Structures are given as C-alpha cells and as structure tokens.
Tab-separated table of C-alpha atoms in Angstrom:
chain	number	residue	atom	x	y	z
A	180	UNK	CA	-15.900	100.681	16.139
A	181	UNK	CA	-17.184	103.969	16.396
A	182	UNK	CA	-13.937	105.945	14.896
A	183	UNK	CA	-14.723	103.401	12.003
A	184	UNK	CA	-18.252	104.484	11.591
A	185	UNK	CA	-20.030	101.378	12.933
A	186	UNK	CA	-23.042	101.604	15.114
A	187	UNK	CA	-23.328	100.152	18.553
A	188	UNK	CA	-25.515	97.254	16.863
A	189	UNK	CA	-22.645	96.238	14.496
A	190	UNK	CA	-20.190	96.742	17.801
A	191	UNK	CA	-22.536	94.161	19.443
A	192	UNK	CA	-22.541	91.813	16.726
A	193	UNK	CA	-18.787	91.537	16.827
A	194	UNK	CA	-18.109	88.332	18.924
A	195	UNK	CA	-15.809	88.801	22.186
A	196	UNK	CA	-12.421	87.078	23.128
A	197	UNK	CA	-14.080	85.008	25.212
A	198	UNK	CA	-16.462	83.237	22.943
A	199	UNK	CA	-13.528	83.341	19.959
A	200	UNK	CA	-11.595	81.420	22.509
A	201	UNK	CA	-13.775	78.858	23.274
A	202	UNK	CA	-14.196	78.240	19.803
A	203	UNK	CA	-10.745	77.394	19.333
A	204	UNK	CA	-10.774	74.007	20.697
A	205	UNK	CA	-13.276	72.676	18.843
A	206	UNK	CA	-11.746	74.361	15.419
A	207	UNK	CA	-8.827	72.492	15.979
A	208	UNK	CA	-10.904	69.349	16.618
A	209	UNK	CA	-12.490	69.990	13.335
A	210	UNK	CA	-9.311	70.364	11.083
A	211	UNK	CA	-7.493	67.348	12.650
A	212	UNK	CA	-10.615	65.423	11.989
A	213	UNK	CA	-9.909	66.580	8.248
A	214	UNK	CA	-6.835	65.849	8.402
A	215	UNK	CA	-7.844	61.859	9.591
A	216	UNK	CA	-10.105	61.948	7.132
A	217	UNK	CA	-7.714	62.697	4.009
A	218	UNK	CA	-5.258	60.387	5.822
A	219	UNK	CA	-7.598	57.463	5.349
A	220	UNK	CA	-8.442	57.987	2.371
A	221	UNK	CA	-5.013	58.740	0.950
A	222	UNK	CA	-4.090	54.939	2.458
A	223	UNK	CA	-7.725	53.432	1.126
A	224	UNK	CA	-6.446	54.341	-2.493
A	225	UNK	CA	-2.983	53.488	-1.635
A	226	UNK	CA	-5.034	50.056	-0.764
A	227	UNK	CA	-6.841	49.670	-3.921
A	228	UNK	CA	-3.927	50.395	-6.381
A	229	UNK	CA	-2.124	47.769	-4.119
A	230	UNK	CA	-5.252	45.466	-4.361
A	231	UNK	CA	-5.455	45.918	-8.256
A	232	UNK	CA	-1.528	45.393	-8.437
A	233	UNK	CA	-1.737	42.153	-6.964
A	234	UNK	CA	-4.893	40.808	-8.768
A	235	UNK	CA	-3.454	41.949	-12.025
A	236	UNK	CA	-0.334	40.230	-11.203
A	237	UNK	CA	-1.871	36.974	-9.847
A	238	UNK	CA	-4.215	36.562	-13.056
A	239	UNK	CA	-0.987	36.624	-15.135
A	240	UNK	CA	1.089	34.578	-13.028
A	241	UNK	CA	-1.923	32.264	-13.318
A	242	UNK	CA	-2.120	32.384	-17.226
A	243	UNK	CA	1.396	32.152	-17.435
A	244	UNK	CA	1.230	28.406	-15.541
A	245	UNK	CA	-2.175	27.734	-17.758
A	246	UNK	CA	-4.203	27.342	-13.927
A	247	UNK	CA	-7.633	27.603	-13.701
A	248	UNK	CA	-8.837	26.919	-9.726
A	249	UNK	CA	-5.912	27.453	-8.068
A	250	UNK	CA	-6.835	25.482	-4.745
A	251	UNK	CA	-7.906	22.564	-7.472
A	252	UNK	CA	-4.350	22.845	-8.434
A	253	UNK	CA	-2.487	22.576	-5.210
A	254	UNK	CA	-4.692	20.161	-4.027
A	255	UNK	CA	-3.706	17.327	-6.950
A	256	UNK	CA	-0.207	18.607	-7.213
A	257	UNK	CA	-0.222	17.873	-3.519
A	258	UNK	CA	-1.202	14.492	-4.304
A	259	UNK	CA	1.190	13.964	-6.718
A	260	UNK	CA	4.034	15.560	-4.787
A	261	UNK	CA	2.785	12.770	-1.724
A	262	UNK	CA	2.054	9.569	-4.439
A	263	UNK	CA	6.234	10.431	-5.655
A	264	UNK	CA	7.315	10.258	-2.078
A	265	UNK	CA	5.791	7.529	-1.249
A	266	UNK	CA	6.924	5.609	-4.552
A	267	UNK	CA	10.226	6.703	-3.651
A	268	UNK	CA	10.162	5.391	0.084
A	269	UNK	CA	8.368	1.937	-1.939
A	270	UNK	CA	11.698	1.796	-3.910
A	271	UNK	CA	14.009	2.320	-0.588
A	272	UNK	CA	12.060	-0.407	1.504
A	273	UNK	CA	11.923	-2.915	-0.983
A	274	UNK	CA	15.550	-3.197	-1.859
A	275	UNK	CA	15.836	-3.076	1.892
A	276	UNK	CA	13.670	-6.200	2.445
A	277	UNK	CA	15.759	-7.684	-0.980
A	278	UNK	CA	19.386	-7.267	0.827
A	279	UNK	CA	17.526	-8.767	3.886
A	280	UNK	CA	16.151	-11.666	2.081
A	281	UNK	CA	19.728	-12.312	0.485
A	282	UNK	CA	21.581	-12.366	3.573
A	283	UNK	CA	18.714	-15.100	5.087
A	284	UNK	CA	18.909	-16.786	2.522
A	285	UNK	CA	22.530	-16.987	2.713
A	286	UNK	CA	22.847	-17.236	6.256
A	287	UNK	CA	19.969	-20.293	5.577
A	288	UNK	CA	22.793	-22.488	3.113
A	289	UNK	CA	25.204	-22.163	5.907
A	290	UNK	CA	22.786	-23.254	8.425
A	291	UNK	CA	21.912	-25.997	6.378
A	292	UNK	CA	25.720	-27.178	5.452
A	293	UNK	CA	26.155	-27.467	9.354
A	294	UNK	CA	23.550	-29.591	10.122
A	295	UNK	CA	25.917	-32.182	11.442
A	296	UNK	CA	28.820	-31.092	13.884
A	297	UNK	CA	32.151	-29.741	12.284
A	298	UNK	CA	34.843	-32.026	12.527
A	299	UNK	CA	36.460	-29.879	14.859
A	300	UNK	CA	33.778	-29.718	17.415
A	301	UNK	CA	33.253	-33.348	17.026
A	302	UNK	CA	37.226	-33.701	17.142
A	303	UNK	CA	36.948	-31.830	20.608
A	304	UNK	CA	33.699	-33.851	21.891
A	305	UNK	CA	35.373	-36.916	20.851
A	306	UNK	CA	38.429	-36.597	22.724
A	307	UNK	CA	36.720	-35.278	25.999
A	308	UNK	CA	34.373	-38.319	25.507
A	309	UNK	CA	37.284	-40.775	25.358
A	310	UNK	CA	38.967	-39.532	27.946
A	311	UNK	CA	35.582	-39.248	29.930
A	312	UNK	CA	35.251	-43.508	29.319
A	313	UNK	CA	39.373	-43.871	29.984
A	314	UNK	CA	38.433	-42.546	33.102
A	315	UNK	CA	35.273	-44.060	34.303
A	316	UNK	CA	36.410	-47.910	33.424
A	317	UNK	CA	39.942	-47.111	34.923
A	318	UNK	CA	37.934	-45.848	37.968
A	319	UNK	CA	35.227	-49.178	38.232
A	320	UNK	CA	37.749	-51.530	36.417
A	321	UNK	CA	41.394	-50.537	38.079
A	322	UNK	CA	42.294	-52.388	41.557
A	323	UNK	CA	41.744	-50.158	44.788
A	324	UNK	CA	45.734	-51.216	45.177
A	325	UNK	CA	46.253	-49.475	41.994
A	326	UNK	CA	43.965	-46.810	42.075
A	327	UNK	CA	43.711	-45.653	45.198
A	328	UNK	CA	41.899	-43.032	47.109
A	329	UNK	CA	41.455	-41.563	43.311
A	330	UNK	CA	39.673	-44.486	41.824
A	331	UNK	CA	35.808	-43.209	43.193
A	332	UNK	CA	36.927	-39.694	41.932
A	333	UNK	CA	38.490	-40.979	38.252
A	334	UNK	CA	34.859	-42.267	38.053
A	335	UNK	CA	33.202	-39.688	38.902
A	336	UNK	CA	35.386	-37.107	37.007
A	337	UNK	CA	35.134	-40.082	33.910
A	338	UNK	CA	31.262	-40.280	34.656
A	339	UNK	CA	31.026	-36.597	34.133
A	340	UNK	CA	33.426	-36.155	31.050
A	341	UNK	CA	31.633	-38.966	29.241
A	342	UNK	CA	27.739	-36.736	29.970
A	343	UNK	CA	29.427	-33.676	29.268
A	344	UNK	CA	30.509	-34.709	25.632
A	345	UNK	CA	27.252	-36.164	24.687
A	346	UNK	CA	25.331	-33.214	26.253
A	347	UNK	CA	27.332	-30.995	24.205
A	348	UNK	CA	26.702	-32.940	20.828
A	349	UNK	CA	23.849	-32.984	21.494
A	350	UNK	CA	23.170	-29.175	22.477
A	351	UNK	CA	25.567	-28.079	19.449
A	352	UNK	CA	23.196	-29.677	16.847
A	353	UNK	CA	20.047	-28.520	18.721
A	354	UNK	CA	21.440	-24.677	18.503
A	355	UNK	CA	21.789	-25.195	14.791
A	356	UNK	CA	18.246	-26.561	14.238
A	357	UNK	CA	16.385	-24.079	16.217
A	358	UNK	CA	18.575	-21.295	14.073
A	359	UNK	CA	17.866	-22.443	10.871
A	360	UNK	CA	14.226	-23.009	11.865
A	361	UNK	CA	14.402	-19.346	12.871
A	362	UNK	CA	15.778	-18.462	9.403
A	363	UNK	CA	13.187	-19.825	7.715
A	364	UNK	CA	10.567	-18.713	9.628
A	365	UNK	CA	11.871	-14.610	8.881
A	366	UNK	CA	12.427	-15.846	5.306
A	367	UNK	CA	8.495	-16.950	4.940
A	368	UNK	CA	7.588	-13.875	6.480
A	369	UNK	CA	9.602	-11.776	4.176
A	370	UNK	CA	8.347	-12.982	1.438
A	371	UNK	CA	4.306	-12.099	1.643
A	372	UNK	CA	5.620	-8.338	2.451
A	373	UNK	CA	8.189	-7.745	0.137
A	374	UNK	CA	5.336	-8.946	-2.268
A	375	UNK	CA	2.591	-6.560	-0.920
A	376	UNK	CA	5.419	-3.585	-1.258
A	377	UNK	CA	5.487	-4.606	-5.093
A	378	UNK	CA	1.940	-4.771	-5.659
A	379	UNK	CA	1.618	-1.540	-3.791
A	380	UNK	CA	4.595	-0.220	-6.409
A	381	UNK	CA	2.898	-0.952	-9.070
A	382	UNK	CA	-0.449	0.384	-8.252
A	383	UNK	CA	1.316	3.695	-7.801
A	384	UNK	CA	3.141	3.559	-11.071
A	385	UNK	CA	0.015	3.008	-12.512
A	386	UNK	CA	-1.702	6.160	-10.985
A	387	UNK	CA	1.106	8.670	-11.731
A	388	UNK	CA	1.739	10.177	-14.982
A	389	UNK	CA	3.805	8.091	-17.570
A	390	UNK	CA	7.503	9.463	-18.195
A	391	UNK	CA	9.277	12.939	-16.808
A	392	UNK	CA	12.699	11.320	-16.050
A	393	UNK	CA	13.689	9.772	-12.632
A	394	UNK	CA	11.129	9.671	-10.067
A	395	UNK	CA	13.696	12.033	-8.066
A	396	UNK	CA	13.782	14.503	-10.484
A	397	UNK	CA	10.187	14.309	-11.106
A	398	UNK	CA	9.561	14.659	-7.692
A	399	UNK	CA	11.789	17.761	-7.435
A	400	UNK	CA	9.538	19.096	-10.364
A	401	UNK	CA	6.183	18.529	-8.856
A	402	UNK	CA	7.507	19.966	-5.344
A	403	UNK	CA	8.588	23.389	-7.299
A	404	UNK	CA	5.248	23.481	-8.890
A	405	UNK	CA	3.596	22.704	-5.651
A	406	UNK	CA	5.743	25.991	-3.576
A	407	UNK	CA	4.669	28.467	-7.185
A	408	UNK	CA	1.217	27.642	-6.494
A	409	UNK	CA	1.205	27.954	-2.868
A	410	UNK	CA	2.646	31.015	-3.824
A	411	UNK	CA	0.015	32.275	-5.849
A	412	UNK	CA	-2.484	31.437	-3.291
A	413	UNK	CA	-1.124	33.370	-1.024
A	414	UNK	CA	-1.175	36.385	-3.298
A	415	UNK	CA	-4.489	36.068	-3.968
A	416	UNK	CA	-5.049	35.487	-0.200
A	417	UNK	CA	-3.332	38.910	0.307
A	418	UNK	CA	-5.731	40.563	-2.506
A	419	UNK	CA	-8.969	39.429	-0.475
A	420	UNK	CA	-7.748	40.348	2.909
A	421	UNK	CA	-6.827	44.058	1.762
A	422	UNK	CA	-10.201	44.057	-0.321
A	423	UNK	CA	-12.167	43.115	2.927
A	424	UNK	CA	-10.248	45.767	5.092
A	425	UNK	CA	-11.629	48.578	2.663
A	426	UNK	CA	-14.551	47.670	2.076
C-alpha cells in the first residue's frame, strides 16, 4: 500500500483475509436466499397464469353448457340421473312380478283341473284297493282247510292294502288342495305389489321431463351431462385450491 501511495490509515482500513473469509458464508447465504426468492416467485406467477387459465376456461366451458351454479346443476342432474334408474329398475321388476303372476296363474288352472284324482292314480288306488278287499274277505271268509297258516296274514296284508288305498286318495287330493290354496295365496299377494310398483311408475313418469327417446338412452344422456359437470367442478375446485396456495 505504500509503493501505491496510500497511507497507513487507508492500509488499516483495508479489511484482512480473515474477516473477508468469514464473510463468505454468510454471502453465500444471502445469494441462495435470492435465488429462493426468485424461485418462488417465478412458480407464484407460473401459479396465477395457471389459475387464470383454468378460470377462463371453466367460465366458457360453463357458457358453452348455458350453467349458472354449477353445484345447483349436478345436484338435480344427479336427481335425474337417480329418478331414470330407478324408473328403469320399476320397468325390470314389474314385468318380473307380470311373468310371475302368469305362471301362478297358470300353474292355478292346472291346480284347479286336478281337483279330483287322475284316472290313472285312481286306476292304481282302485286296483290296490280291490285287491286289498280280495284279500281281507278271502282271509275272514276262506276255510282254515283252505287257507291255511296264510289266512290271518291274507287279512292282515288285505286289511292293510284296503287303508293304504284310501289313505292315499285321500292324501293325493289333500296335496292338491293345500297347493292350489298356496297358489292363490302368492297370487293375492302379487297383486297389491305389482300395483304399488305401477303407481310408483307413474309418479316417476310424472316427475321427469316429457320426451328425449327411450328412458335408456335418456338415461345415458343425463349420466354424460352428470360426468361434464362433475368435470367442471373439479376445475373450478383446482382454480380455488391453487388461488388459496398463493395467496
């Protein structure tokens, strides 16, 4: 400093290594808390273009569908979506209960026809029943001479024929009753339900809007219209959660 013409007071002014050293560190502290700092705001107006991008393309996504309230509109598309379903299941479960009701009913007229015993049960009672009483006289009536040791068991086997046959008429037309009281019993419960599932029907037909094709493909409509505007709210949904992170 001296062969440069400086004094001893501008030689003492001059900081040493030592202190330039330990200013080093917190330099470098300094510009990478710069850098940070640019960083974040670099990505807080990356955020806000994105934030603006998304509003501007929710509002005309929006405008394009004519919607207003957004969550008004999902929630009574939702209904809609959930009254078609239903209307549809309606439709399913009453021509259900219908094929049910026919085959009752059918199943009722055959019941009905065989209130008495079909000749060929009868024809098969009959004959054990004659041969049950062929039996049991030619047992009690029939010499012992005749007969035999056999004539207590032709009676007995006669005897038993002779219940057996009349037990089984008997049995064979109780079966039939208690099925054909069983038929009509379902068929008079049917009927009260597959009349509720109409009323209910109609009440829905007269909530939901008139016309729009089939209810399938109006259903398919409503559930596209349903996923767009769940859609949209989850734009918008994306919009507010980047706006609160900014701000």
């Amino acid at each position: 400093l001296a062969a440069l013409g400086l004094g001893a007071a501008a030689a003492a002014a001059v900081p040493s290594r030592r202190k330039l050293g330990a200013l080093r560190e917190p330099m470098a502290a300094l510009r990478a808390a710069a850098r940070r700092r640019a960083e974040l705001a670099g990505k807080i107006e990356q955020q806000r273009r994105e934030a603006a991008a998304l509003a501007e393309q929710f509002n005309a996504a929006r405008a394009a569908r004519g919607v207003g309230d957004v969550a008004s509109a999902i929630e009574t598309t939702g209904a809609t979506v959930a009254q078609l379903r239903r209307r549809l299941q309606l439709d399913e479960r009453l021509a259900q209960m219908q094929r049910d009701e026919q085959s009752l009913r059918e199943q009722r007229d055959r019941l009905a026809q065989r209130q008495w015993t079909p000749w060929g049960v009868l024809a098969g009672l009959g004959a054990v029943f004659v041969v049950g009483v062929a039996l049991l006289l030619t047992g009690l009536l029939m010499p012992a001479s005749i007969t035999g040791s056999l004539g207590w068991a032709m009676t007995l086997v006669g005897l038993g024929g002779t219940a057996a046959a009349a037990a089984g008429k008997v049995a064979y037309e109780r079966l039939g009753a208690r099925r054909l009281a069983s038929c009509e019993q379902q068929l008079r419960l049917l009927g009260p339900r597959i009349e509720q599932t109409r009323r209910e029907r109609e009440a829905l037909d007269a909530r939901l809007p008139r016309g729009g094709g089939p209810l399938s493909v109006r259903l398919g409509q409503a559930e596209r219209a349903l996923a767009e505007l769940e859609d949209l709210a989850a734009l918008d949904a994306r919009r507010a959660a980047i706006e609160q992170e900014i701000a």
